[in-house]
CSV table of C-alpha atoms in Angstrom, one decimal:
chain,number,residue,atom,x,y,z
A,26,MET,CA,-17.8,27.1,-29.8
A,27,ILE,CA,-18.8,25.9,-26.3
A,28,GLU,CA,-16.2,23.2,-26.3
A,29,LYS,CA,-13.5,25.6,-27.2
A,30,GLN,CA,-14.5,28.0,-24.5
A,31,ILE,CA,-14.3,25.3,-21.9
A,32,ILE,CA,-10.9,24.1,-23.1
A,33,LYS,CA,-9.6,27.7,-22.8
A,34,LEU,CA,-11.0,27.9,-19.2
A,35,LEU,CA,-9.5,24.5,-18.3
A,36,LEU,CA,-6.0,25.9,-18.9
A,37,GLY,CA,-6.4,27.5,-15.5
A,38,LYS,CA,-5.4,25.3,-12.6
A,39,ASN,CA,-8.2,26.4,-10.3
A,40,PHE,CA,-10.9,25.9,-12.9
A,41,TYR,CA,-9.5,22.5,-13.9
A,42,THR,CA,-9.3,21.4,-10.2
A,43,GLN,CA,-12.9,22.5,-9.5
A,44,TYR,CA,-14.5,20.7,-12.4
A,45,LYS,CA,-12.2,17.8,-13.3
A,46,SER,CA,-14.3,15.2,-11.4
A,47,ALA,CA,-17.3,16.2,-13.5
A,48,ILE,CA,-15.6,16.2,-16.9
A,49,SER,CA,-15.4,13.0,-18.9
A,50,PRO,CA,-13.3,12.9,-22.2
A,51,THR,CA,-16.5,11.9,-23.9
A,52,ILE,CA,-17.9,15.4,-23.3
A,53,PHE,CA,-15.6,16.6,-26.0
A,54,SER,CA,-15.6,15.5,-29.7
A,55,GLY,CA,-12.8,14.7,-32.2
A,56,ASP,CA,-9.5,16.6,-31.8
A,57,ILE,CA,-10.8,18.5,-28.8
A,58,SER,CA,-11.1,15.3,-26.8
A,59,SER,CA,-7.4,14.5,-27.6
A,60,LEU,CA,-6.5,18.0,-26.6
A,61,TYR,CA,-8.3,17.6,-23.2
A,62,ASP,CA,-6.2,14.4,-22.7
A,63,THR,CA,-3.1,16.5,-23.0
A,64,ILE,CA,-4.4,19.2,-20.6
A,65,GLN,CA,-5.1,16.4,-18.0
A,66,LYS,CA,-1.6,15.1,-18.3
A,67,ALA,CA,-0.1,18.6,-18.1
A,68,HIS,CA,-2.0,19.5,-15.0
A,69,THR,CA,-0.9,16.3,-13.4
A,70,ARG,CA,2.7,17.1,-14.1
A,71,TYR,CA,2.9,20.9,-13.7
A,72,LYS,CA,1.7,23.0,-10.8
A,73,ASP,CA,1.1,26.3,-12.6
A,74,ASP,CA,-1.6,27.5,-15.1
A,75,LEU,CA,-1.1,26.3,-18.7
A,76,LYS,CA,-0.7,28.8,-21.5
A,77,ILE,CA,-2.4,28.4,-24.9
A,78,ASP,CA,1.0,28.9,-26.6
A,79,GLU,CA,2.4,26.0,-24.7
A,80,LEU,CA,-0.2,23.5,-25.8
A,81,TYR,CA,1.3,22.8,-29.2
A,82,THR,CA,4.7,21.7,-27.7
A,83,LEU,CA,3.0,19.7,-25.0
A,84,HIS,CA,0.6,17.9,-27.3
A,85,THR,CA,3.0,17.3,-30.3
A,86,GLY,CA,6.4,17.1,-28.6
A,87,VAL,CA,5.9,15.8,-25.1
A,88,PHE,CA,2.8,13.6,-25.0
A,89,ASN,CA,2.3,12.6,-28.7
A,90,PRO,CA,5.7,12.8,-30.4
A,91,ALA,CA,4.7,10.3,-33.1
A,92,LEU,CA,2.0,12.5,-34.7
A,93,THR,CA,2.2,13.0,-38.4
A,94,ARG,CA,2.9,16.4,-40.0
A,95,ALA,CA,-0.7,16.6,-41.2
A,96,ALA,CA,-2.0,15.9,-37.7
A,97,LYS,CA,0.3,18.5,-36.2
A,98,GLU,CA,-0.9,21.1,-38.8
A,99,LYS,CA,-4.6,20.3,-38.0
A,100,PHE,CA,-3.9,20.6,-34.3
A,101,ASN,CA,-2.2,24.0,-34.8
A,102,GLU,CA,-5.3,25.2,-36.7
A,103,LEU,CA,-7.4,24.1,-33.7
A,104,LEU,CA,-5.2,26.1,-31.3
A,105,ILE,CA,-5.6,29.2,-33.4
A,106,ASP,CA,-9.4,28.9,-33.2
A,107,ILE,CA,-9.3,28.4,-29.5
A,108,LYS,CA,-7.0,31.4,-29.1
A,109,GLU,CA,-9.5,33.6,-30.7
A,110,VAL,CA,-12.5,32.4,-28.6
A,111,GLU,CA,-13.5,34.8,-25.9
A,112,GLU,CA,-13.6,33.4,-22.3
A,113,PRO,CA,-17.0,33.5,-20.7
A,114,ASN,CA,-17.4,34.9,-17.1
A,115,LYS,CA,-17.6,32.5,-14.1
A,116,GLU,CA,-21.4,32.2,-14.0
A,117,ILE,CA,-21.7,31.6,-17.7
A,118,ALA,CA,-18.9,29.0,-17.5
A,119,LYS,CA,-20.8,27.2,-14.7
A,120,ASP,CA,-23.9,27.0,-16.9
A,121,ILE,CA,-21.9,25.8,-19.8
A,122,MET,CA,-20.3,23.0,-17.7
A,123,ARG,CA,-23.8,22.0,-16.5
A,124,ILE,CA,-25.0,21.7,-20.1
A,125,LEU,CA,-22.1,19.6,-21.2
A,126,TYR,CA,-22.4,17.5,-18.1
A,127,ASP,CA,-26.1,16.9,-18.8
A,128,ARG,CA,-25.4,16.1,-22.5
A,129,ASP,CA,-22.7,13.6,-21.6
A,130,LEU,CA,-24.9,11.8,-19.1
A,131,ALA,CA,-27.8,11.6,-21.6
A,132,GLN,CA,-25.5,10.2,-24.2
A,133,ARG,CA,-24.1,7.5,-21.8
A,134,ILE,CA,-27.6,6.5,-20.7
A,135,ALA,CA,-28.7,6.3,-24.3
A,136,VAL,CA,-25.8,4.0,-25.2
A,137,GLU,CA,-26.5,1.7,-22.2
A,138,ALA,CA,-30.3,1.6,-23.0
A,139,THR,CA,-29.6,0.9,-26.7
A,140,GLU,CA,-27.3,-2.0,-25.8
A,141,ILE,CA,-30.0,-3.5,-23.5
A,142,PHE,CA,-32.6,-3.0,-26.3
A,143,ASN,CA,-30.2,-4.9,-28.7
A,144,GLY,CA,-29.9,-7.9,-26.4
A,145,LYS,CA,-27.5,-7.0,-23.6
A,146,GLU,CA,-28.5,-8.4,-20.2
A,147,ALA,CA,-30.7,-5.8,-18.5
A,148,ASN,CA,-28.8,-4.2,-15.7
A,149,PHE,CA,-30.6,-1.0,-15.0
A,150,SER,CA,-28.6,-0.4,-11.8
A,151,GLU,CA,-25.9,1.0,-14.1
A,152,ILE,CA,-28.3,3.6,-15.4
A,153,SER,CA,-29.6,4.3,-11.9
A,154,SER,CA,-26.0,4.8,-10.7
A,155,MET,CA,-25.4,7.3,-13.5
A,156,ILE,CA,-28.5,9.3,-12.5
A,157,ASP,CA,-27.7,9.1,-8.7
A,158,LYS,CA,-24.2,10.6,-9.4
A,159,HIS,CA,-25.8,13.3,-11.6
A,160,LYS,CA,-28.1,14.4,-8.7
A,161,SER,CA,-25.1,15.7,-6.8
A,162,GLY,CA,-24.4,18.0,-9.7
A,163,ILE,CA,-21.3,20.1,-10.1
A,164,ASP,CA,-22.1,22.8,-7.5
A,165,ASP,CA,-19.3,24.5,-5.7
A,166,ASP,CA,-20.8,23.7,-2.3
A,167,LYS,CA,-21.5,20.0,-2.8
A,168,ILE,CA,-18.4,19.1,-0.6
A,169,PRO,CA,-19.0,20.0,3.1
A,170,ALA,CA,-16.2,21.1,5.3
A,171,VAL,CA,-14.8,18.5,7.7
A,172,THR,CA,-15.8,18.7,11.4
A,173,ASN,CA,-13.9,20.9,13.8
A,174,ASP,CA,-15.3,19.1,16.9
A,175,ILE,CA,-12.3,17.5,18.8
A,176,THR,CA,-14.2,14.4,19.8
A,177,GLU,CA,-15.5,13.8,16.3
A,178,VAL,CA,-12.0,14.4,14.8
A,179,ILE,CA,-10.5,11.8,17.1
A,180,ASN,CA,-13.3,9.3,16.4
A,181,LEU,CA,-13.0,9.8,12.6
A,182,LEU,CA,-9.2,9.3,12.8
A,183,ASP,CA,-9.8,6.0,14.6
A,184,VAL,CA,-12.1,4.9,11.7
A,185,THR,CA,-9.3,5.6,9.2
A,186,THR,CA,-7.1,3.0,10.9
A,187,LYS,CA,-9.9,0.6,11.9
A,188,TRP,CA,-8.2,-2.5,10.3
A,189,LYS,CA,-5.2,-3.3,12.6
A,190,PHE,CA,-2.0,-4.9,11.4
A,191,ASN,CA,-1.5,-8.5,12.8
A,192,ILE,CA,2.3,-8.3,12.5
A,193,PRO,CA,3.2,-7.0,16.0
A,194,VAL,CA,6.1,-4.7,14.9
A,195,LEU,CA,3.7,-3.0,12.5
A,196,LYS,CA,0.7,-2.9,14.9
A,197,GLU,CA,2.9,-1.3,17.6
A,198,ASN,CA,4.5,1.3,15.4
A,199,VAL,CA,1.9,2.1,12.7
A,200,GLY,CA,-1.4,0.8,14.0
A,201,GLY,CA,-3.6,0.0,11.0
A,202,ILE,CA,-5.2,1.2,7.8
A,203,GLY,CA,-8.7,2.3,6.8
A,204,ASP,CA,-10.9,3.9,4.2
A,205,GLY,CA,-9.1,6.1,1.6
A,206,ASN,CA,-5.6,4.8,2.4
A,207,LEU,CA,-3.2,3.7,-0.3
A,208,ILE,CA,-0.5,1.4,1.0
A,209,ILE,CA,2.4,0.3,-1.2
A,210,ALA,CA,4.5,-2.8,-0.4
A,211,PHE,CA,7.5,-3.5,-2.6
A,212,ALA,CA,10.5,-5.8,-2.7
A,213,ARG,CA,12.9,-7.7,-4.9
A,214,PRO,CA,11.7,-10.9,-6.6
A,215,GLU,CA,11.6,-14.0,-4.3
A,216,THR,CA,11.6,-11.9,-1.2
A,217,GLY,CA,8.0,-12.5,-0.1
A,218,LYS,CA,5.8,-9.7,-1.5
A,219,THR,CA,2.7,-11.9,-2.0
A,220,ALA,CA,3.3,-13.7,1.4
A,221,PHE,CA,3.4,-10.2,3.0
A,222,TRP,CA,-0.1,-9.2,2.0
A,223,VAL,CA,-1.4,-12.7,2.4
A,224,SER,CA,-0.2,-12.7,6.0
A,225,LEU,CA,-1.7,-9.3,6.7
A,226,CYS,CA,-5.1,-10.2,5.2
A,227,THR,CA,-5.5,-13.9,5.9
A,228,GLY,CA,-3.2,-14.7,8.8
A,229,PRO,CA,-4.4,-15.1,12.3
A,230,ASN,CA,-5.9,-11.8,13.6
A,231,GLY,CA,-5.5,-10.5,10.1
A,232,PHE,CA,-7.9,-8.1,8.2
A,233,ALA,CA,-10.3,-10.9,7.2
A,234,ALA,CA,-10.4,-12.3,10.7
A,235,GLN,CA,-11.3,-8.8,11.9
A,236,GLY,CA,-14.3,-8.8,9.6
A,237,ALA,CA,-12.9,-6.9,6.6
A,238,LYS,CA,-14.3,-7.8,3.2
A,239,VAL,CA,-11.0,-8.4,1.3
A,240,HIS,CA,-10.9,-8.6,-2.5
A,241,ALA,CA,-7.6,-9.4,-4.1
A,242,PHE,CA,-6.8,-8.8,-7.8
A,243,ILE,CA,-4.0,-11.2,-8.9
A,244,ASN,CA,-2.0,-10.8,-12.1
A,245,GLU,CA,1.3,-12.1,-10.9
A,246,GLU,CA,0.5,-15.8,-10.4
A,247,PRO,CA,-2.6,-17.9,-10.8
A,248,ALA,CA,-5.1,-16.8,-8.2
A,249,ILE,CA,-5.9,-20.3,-7.2
A,250,ARG,CA,-2.2,-20.7,-6.1
A,251,THR,CA,-2.5,-17.6,-4.0
A,252,GLN,CA,-5.8,-19.0,-2.5
A,253,MET,CA,-3.9,-22.1,-1.3
A,254,ARG,CA,-1.3,-19.9,0.3
A,255,ALA,CA,-4.0,-18.0,2.1
A,256,ILE,CA,-5.5,-21.2,3.4
A,257,SER,CA,-2.0,-22.3,4.6
A,258,CYS,CA,-1.5,-18.9,6.2
A,259,TYR,CA,-4.7,-18.9,8.3
A,260,THR,CA,-4.6,-22.6,9.3
A,261,GLY,CA,-0.9,-22.8,9.8
A,262,MET,CA,-0.9,-26.0,7.8
A,263,THR,CA,1.4,-26.8,4.9
A,264,ARG,CA,-0.1,-28.0,1.6
A,265,ASP,CA,0.8,-31.6,2.4
A,266,GLU,CA,-0.9,-31.3,5.8
A,267,ILE,CA,-4.0,-29.8,4.2
A,268,ILE,CA,-4.2,-32.7,1.7
A,269,GLN,CA,-4.0,-35.2,4.6
A,270,ASP,CA,-6.7,-33.6,6.7
A,271,LYS,CA,-9.1,-31.7,4.4
A,272,GLU,CA,-12.0,-31.8,6.9
A,273,ALA,CA,-10.1,-30.1,9.7
A,274,THR,CA,-8.7,-27.5,7.2
A,275,GLN,CA,-12.2,-26.7,5.9
A,276,GLU,CA,-13.5,-26.2,9.4
A,277,ILE,CA,-10.7,-23.7,10.3
A,278,TRP,CA,-10.7,-22.0,7.0
A,279,GLY,CA,-14.5,-21.6,7.2
A,280,GLU,CA,-14.0,-19.0,9.9
A,281,ILE,CA,-12.8,-16.4,7.4
A,282,LYS,CA,-13.4,-17.8,3.9
A,283,ASP,CA,-16.4,-15.6,3.2
A,284,ASN,CA,-14.4,-12.5,3.9
A,285,ILE,CA,-11.7,-13.2,1.3
A,286,SER,CA,-12.2,-13.3,-2.5
A,287,MET,CA,-9.5,-13.6,-5.1
A,288,PHE,CA,-9.7,-12.9,-8.8
A,289,ASP,CA,-7.5,-13.6,-11.8
A,290,THR,CA,-7.2,-10.2,-13.4
A,291,VAL,CA,-4.7,-10.4,-16.2
A,292,ASP,CA,-5.5,-7.5,-18.7
A,293,TRP,CA,-7.7,-5.7,-16.2
A,294,SER,CA,-7.8,-1.9,-16.4
A,295,ILE,CA,-8.2,0.8,-13.8
A,296,GLU,CA,-11.8,1.2,-15.0
A,297,ASP,CA,-12.5,-2.5,-14.3
A,298,ILE,CA,-11.2,-2.3,-10.8
A,299,ASP,CA,-13.3,0.9,-10.1
A,300,ALA,CA,-16.4,-0.8,-11.5
A,301,HIS,CA,-15.8,-3.9,-9.4
A,302,CYS,CA,-15.4,-1.8,-6.2
A,303,GLU,CA,-18.5,0.2,-7.0
A,304,LYS,CA,-20.6,-2.9,-7.3
A,305,HIS,CA,-19.1,-5.1,-4.6
A,306,LYS,CA,-18.0,-2.5,-2.0
A,307,PRO,CA,-15.0,-4.3,-0.5
A,308,ASP,CA,-13.3,-2.9,2.7
A,309,ILE,CA,-9.8,-3.7,1.4
A,310,ILE,CA,-8.6,-4.4,-2.0
A,311,VAL,CA,-5.2,-5.9,-2.9
A,312,ILE,CA,-3.6,-5.4,-6.3
A,313,ASP,CA,-0.7,-7.8,-7.0
A,314,GLN,CA,0.9,-6.2,-9.0
A,315,LEU,CA,-0.4,-2.7,-9.5
A,316,ASP,CA,2.3,-1.8,-12.1
A,317,LYS,CA,0.7,-4.3,-14.5
A,318,ILE,CA,-2.8,-2.8,-14.5
A,319,ASN,CA,-3.8,-1.2,-17.8
A,320,ILE,CA,-4.7,2.5,-18.1
A,321,THR,CA,-5.9,4.4,-21.1
A,322,GLY,CA,-3.8,7.2,-22.6
A,323,THR,CA,-0.5,7.7,-24.3
A,324,TYR,CA,2.6,8.4,-22.2
A,325,ALA,CA,6.1,9.4,-23.2
A,326,ARG,CA,7.8,7.5,-20.3
A,327,THR,CA,7.0,4.5,-18.1
A,328,ASP,CA,7.2,6.6,-14.9
A,329,GLU,CA,4.5,9.0,-16.3
A,330,LYS,CA,2.2,6.1,-17.0
A,331,LEU,CA,2.8,4.6,-13.5
A,332,ARG,CA,2.2,8.0,-11.8
A,333,GLN,CA,-1.3,8.1,-13.5
A,334,VAL,CA,-2.0,4.5,-12.5
A,335,TYR,CA,-1.1,5.2,-8.8
A,336,THR,CA,-3.1,8.5,-8.9
A,337,SER,CA,-6.1,6.6,-10.2
A,338,VAL,CA,-6.1,3.9,-7.6
A,339,ARG,CA,-5.7,6.5,-4.9
A,340,GLU,CA,-8.8,8.2,-6.2
A,341,ILE,CA,-10.6,4.8,-6.2
A,342,ALA,CA,-9.6,4.3,-2.5
A,343,LYS,CA,-11.2,7.7,-1.6
A,344,ARG,CA,-14.2,7.5,-3.9
A,345,ARG,CA,-15.1,3.9,-3.0
A,346,GLU,CA,-14.2,4.3,0.7
A,347,CYS,CA,-11.8,1.3,0.9
A,348,ALA,CA,-8.2,0.7,1.7
A,349,ILE,CA,-5.9,-0.4,-1.2
A,350,ILE,CA,-2.8,-2.4,-0.8
A,351,ALA,CA,-0.6,-2.2,-3.9
A,352,ILE,CA,2.2,-4.6,-4.5
A,353,SER,CA,5.2,-3.5,-6.6
A,354,GLN,CA,8.7,-4.4,-7.5
A,355,ALA,CA,11.9,-3.0,-6.1
A,356,SER,CA,14.7,-1.9,-8.5
A,357,ALA,CA,18.1,-3.6,-8.8
A,358,GLU,CA,19.5,-1.0,-6.4
A,359,ALA,CA,17.6,-2.8,-3.6
A,360,HIS,CA,19.1,-6.2,-4.3
A,361,ASN,CA,20.5,-8.0,-1.3
A,362,ARG,CA,19.8,-5.0,1.0
A,363,ASN,CA,18.1,-5.0,4.3
A,364,SER,CA,17.4,-1.3,4.3
A,365,ILE,CA,15.5,0.0,1.3
A,366,SER,CA,13.6,3.2,0.6
A,367,PHE,CA,10.7,4.3,-1.7
A,368,ASN,CA,13.1,5.8,-4.1
A,369,GLN,CA,14.2,2.3,-5.0
A,370,MET,CA,10.8,1.2,-6.4
A,371,GLU,CA,11.0,0.0,-9.9
A,372,ASN,CA,10.3,2.5,-12.7
A,373,SER,CA,9.5,5.3,-10.3
A,374,LYS,CA,10.8,8.8,-9.8
A,375,THR,CA,8.4,10.6,-7.5
A,376,GLY,CA,5.0,9.8,-8.9
A,377,LYS,CA,4.3,6.4,-7.2
A,378,ALA,CA,5.5,7.5,-3.8
A,379,ALA,CA,3.7,10.9,-3.9
A,380,GLU,CA,0.3,9.1,-3.9
A,381,ALA,CA,0.8,6.7,-1.0
A,382,ASP,CA,-0.1,7.1,2.6
A,383,LEU,CA,2.1,4.3,3.7
A,384,ILE,CA,5.1,2.7,1.9
A,385,ILE,CA,6.8,-0.5,3.2
A,386,GLY,CA,9.8,-1.9,1.5
A,387,ILE,CA,10.7,-5.5,2.4
A,388,GLY,CA,14.4,-5.8,2.7
A,389,ARG,CA,16.4,-9.1,2.6
A,390,ASN,CA,20.1,-9.9,2.4
A,391,ALA,CA,20.6,-13.2,0.6
A,392,ASN,CA,24.4,-12.8,0.6
A,393,ILE,CA,24.5,-13.9,4.2
A,394,ASP,CA,22.3,-16.9,3.6
A,395,THR,CA,20.2,-17.8,0.6
A,396,GLU,CA,17.7,-19.3,3.0
A,397,ASN,CA,17.7,-16.2,5.1
A,398,THR,CA,14.2,-15.8,6.7
A,399,ILE,CA,14.8,-12.4,8.3
A,400,ARG,CA,12.9,-9.6,6.7
A,401,THR,CA,13.3,-5.9,7.4
A,402,LEU,CA,10.0,-3.9,7.1
A,403,CYS,CA,11.3,-0.5,6.0
A,404,VAL,CA,8.7,2.2,6.6
A,405,SER,CA,10.0,5.0,4.4
A,406,LYS,CA,6.7,7.0,4.1
A,407,ASN,CA,3.9,7.2,6.7
A,408,LYS,CA,1.1,9.7,6.6
A,409,ILE,CA,-1.0,7.6,8.9
A,410,ASN,CA,0.9,8.4,12.2
A,411,GLY,CA,4.3,9.6,11.1
A,412,TYR,CA,6.4,6.6,12.3
A,413,HIS,CA,9.5,5.9,10.2
A,414,GLY,CA,11.7,2.9,11.0
A,415,GLU,CA,12.9,-0.5,10.0
A,416,PRO,CA,11.5,-3.2,12.4
A,417,VAL,CA,12.6,-6.8,11.8
A,418,CYS,CA,10.5,-9.9,11.6
A,419,THR,CA,10.7,-13.4,10.0
A,420,ILE,CA,8.9,-15.2,7.2
A,421,ARG,CA,7.7,-18.8,7.3
A,422,ARG,CA,7.6,-19.5,3.6
A,423,GLU,CA,5.9,-22.8,3.9
A,424,ILE,CA,2.7,-21.2,5.2
A,425,SER,CA,3.2,-17.6,3.8
A,426,ARG,CA,3.2,-16.0,7.2
A,427,TYR,CA,5.2,-13.1,8.7
A,428,GLU,CA,6.0,-13.4,12.4
A,429,VAL,CA,8.2,-11.7,15.0
């Protein structure tokens, strides 16, 4: 009964928005958990309240079209039951949410404790973390209003761009990035996407040199290869030069090596990245490439899945107080073009672009010269300072560095 009452309340946009951060799918059991998954997806896609009569079409036709007839009939019976449930008032609903929240936490603690009892390595920090989160509760007033003091506002805005770009045309026009920012960089294959973030993070005066703790999740190429590119970028030495003088390379690289960590993350999920950030607390994370990260759920179209991926990493950036640089592919429409916009990202309608604070498309025209080293940095979305433009720079492929 309680679960069905909450499901009915969650159809309302305001109630869902208020409590979604406190609701885990594990709160609900059986078919109701599956129904909650549909409600989550529907609220992500649609701006208005949901209606109980719409749920059947959404669940069986839009989000789970492969359901069997028997499963559809069972789901229809569930909806009939929910329809007949009386909605509780606001105060009772709040108490119900707290009860479900407490039960879910208790269950998760019990599972973790049982696994430790059965031989799992004892890591009680996970249980402590669960309890610490629980202490904040689900009260309406747990989020304070932002400051209205002018000096504090200006100082806090400076913090949000505390890591400055080391490519002059970006530093002059955009400035930098900071906690909570999601930056998307995209380009066609063989344009220099990896070299772009490597240059930003590990080049001279880059984020790592500024003191930022950078963690890069690599699923595009072996991370060890990217590590070598980072060493070349910072030292300015090619691979052959590094091999010839390892001692000198080690001395120079030692200036920032403790600030940069790279991980092979094939088959990683959004949950893996979130857990890593919670434990290690990096200042900046790079995901190369974000589209390949796994996410739970069933999606009718690729763009729907990617929207949820990008929404999830944006939430990680805010929750874990870090900046995220997401690397993505450009569609065929961007091939051999200097000027490209966010609507030319691969497998994207609006979802990917909607979540970003800054989008930079890297344009290149190979028709002129296959060895063309000129790159156009197309800033097509910018919520950081509003600048939109297409400054030009060059790439030095041999050391993975972008320069003016």
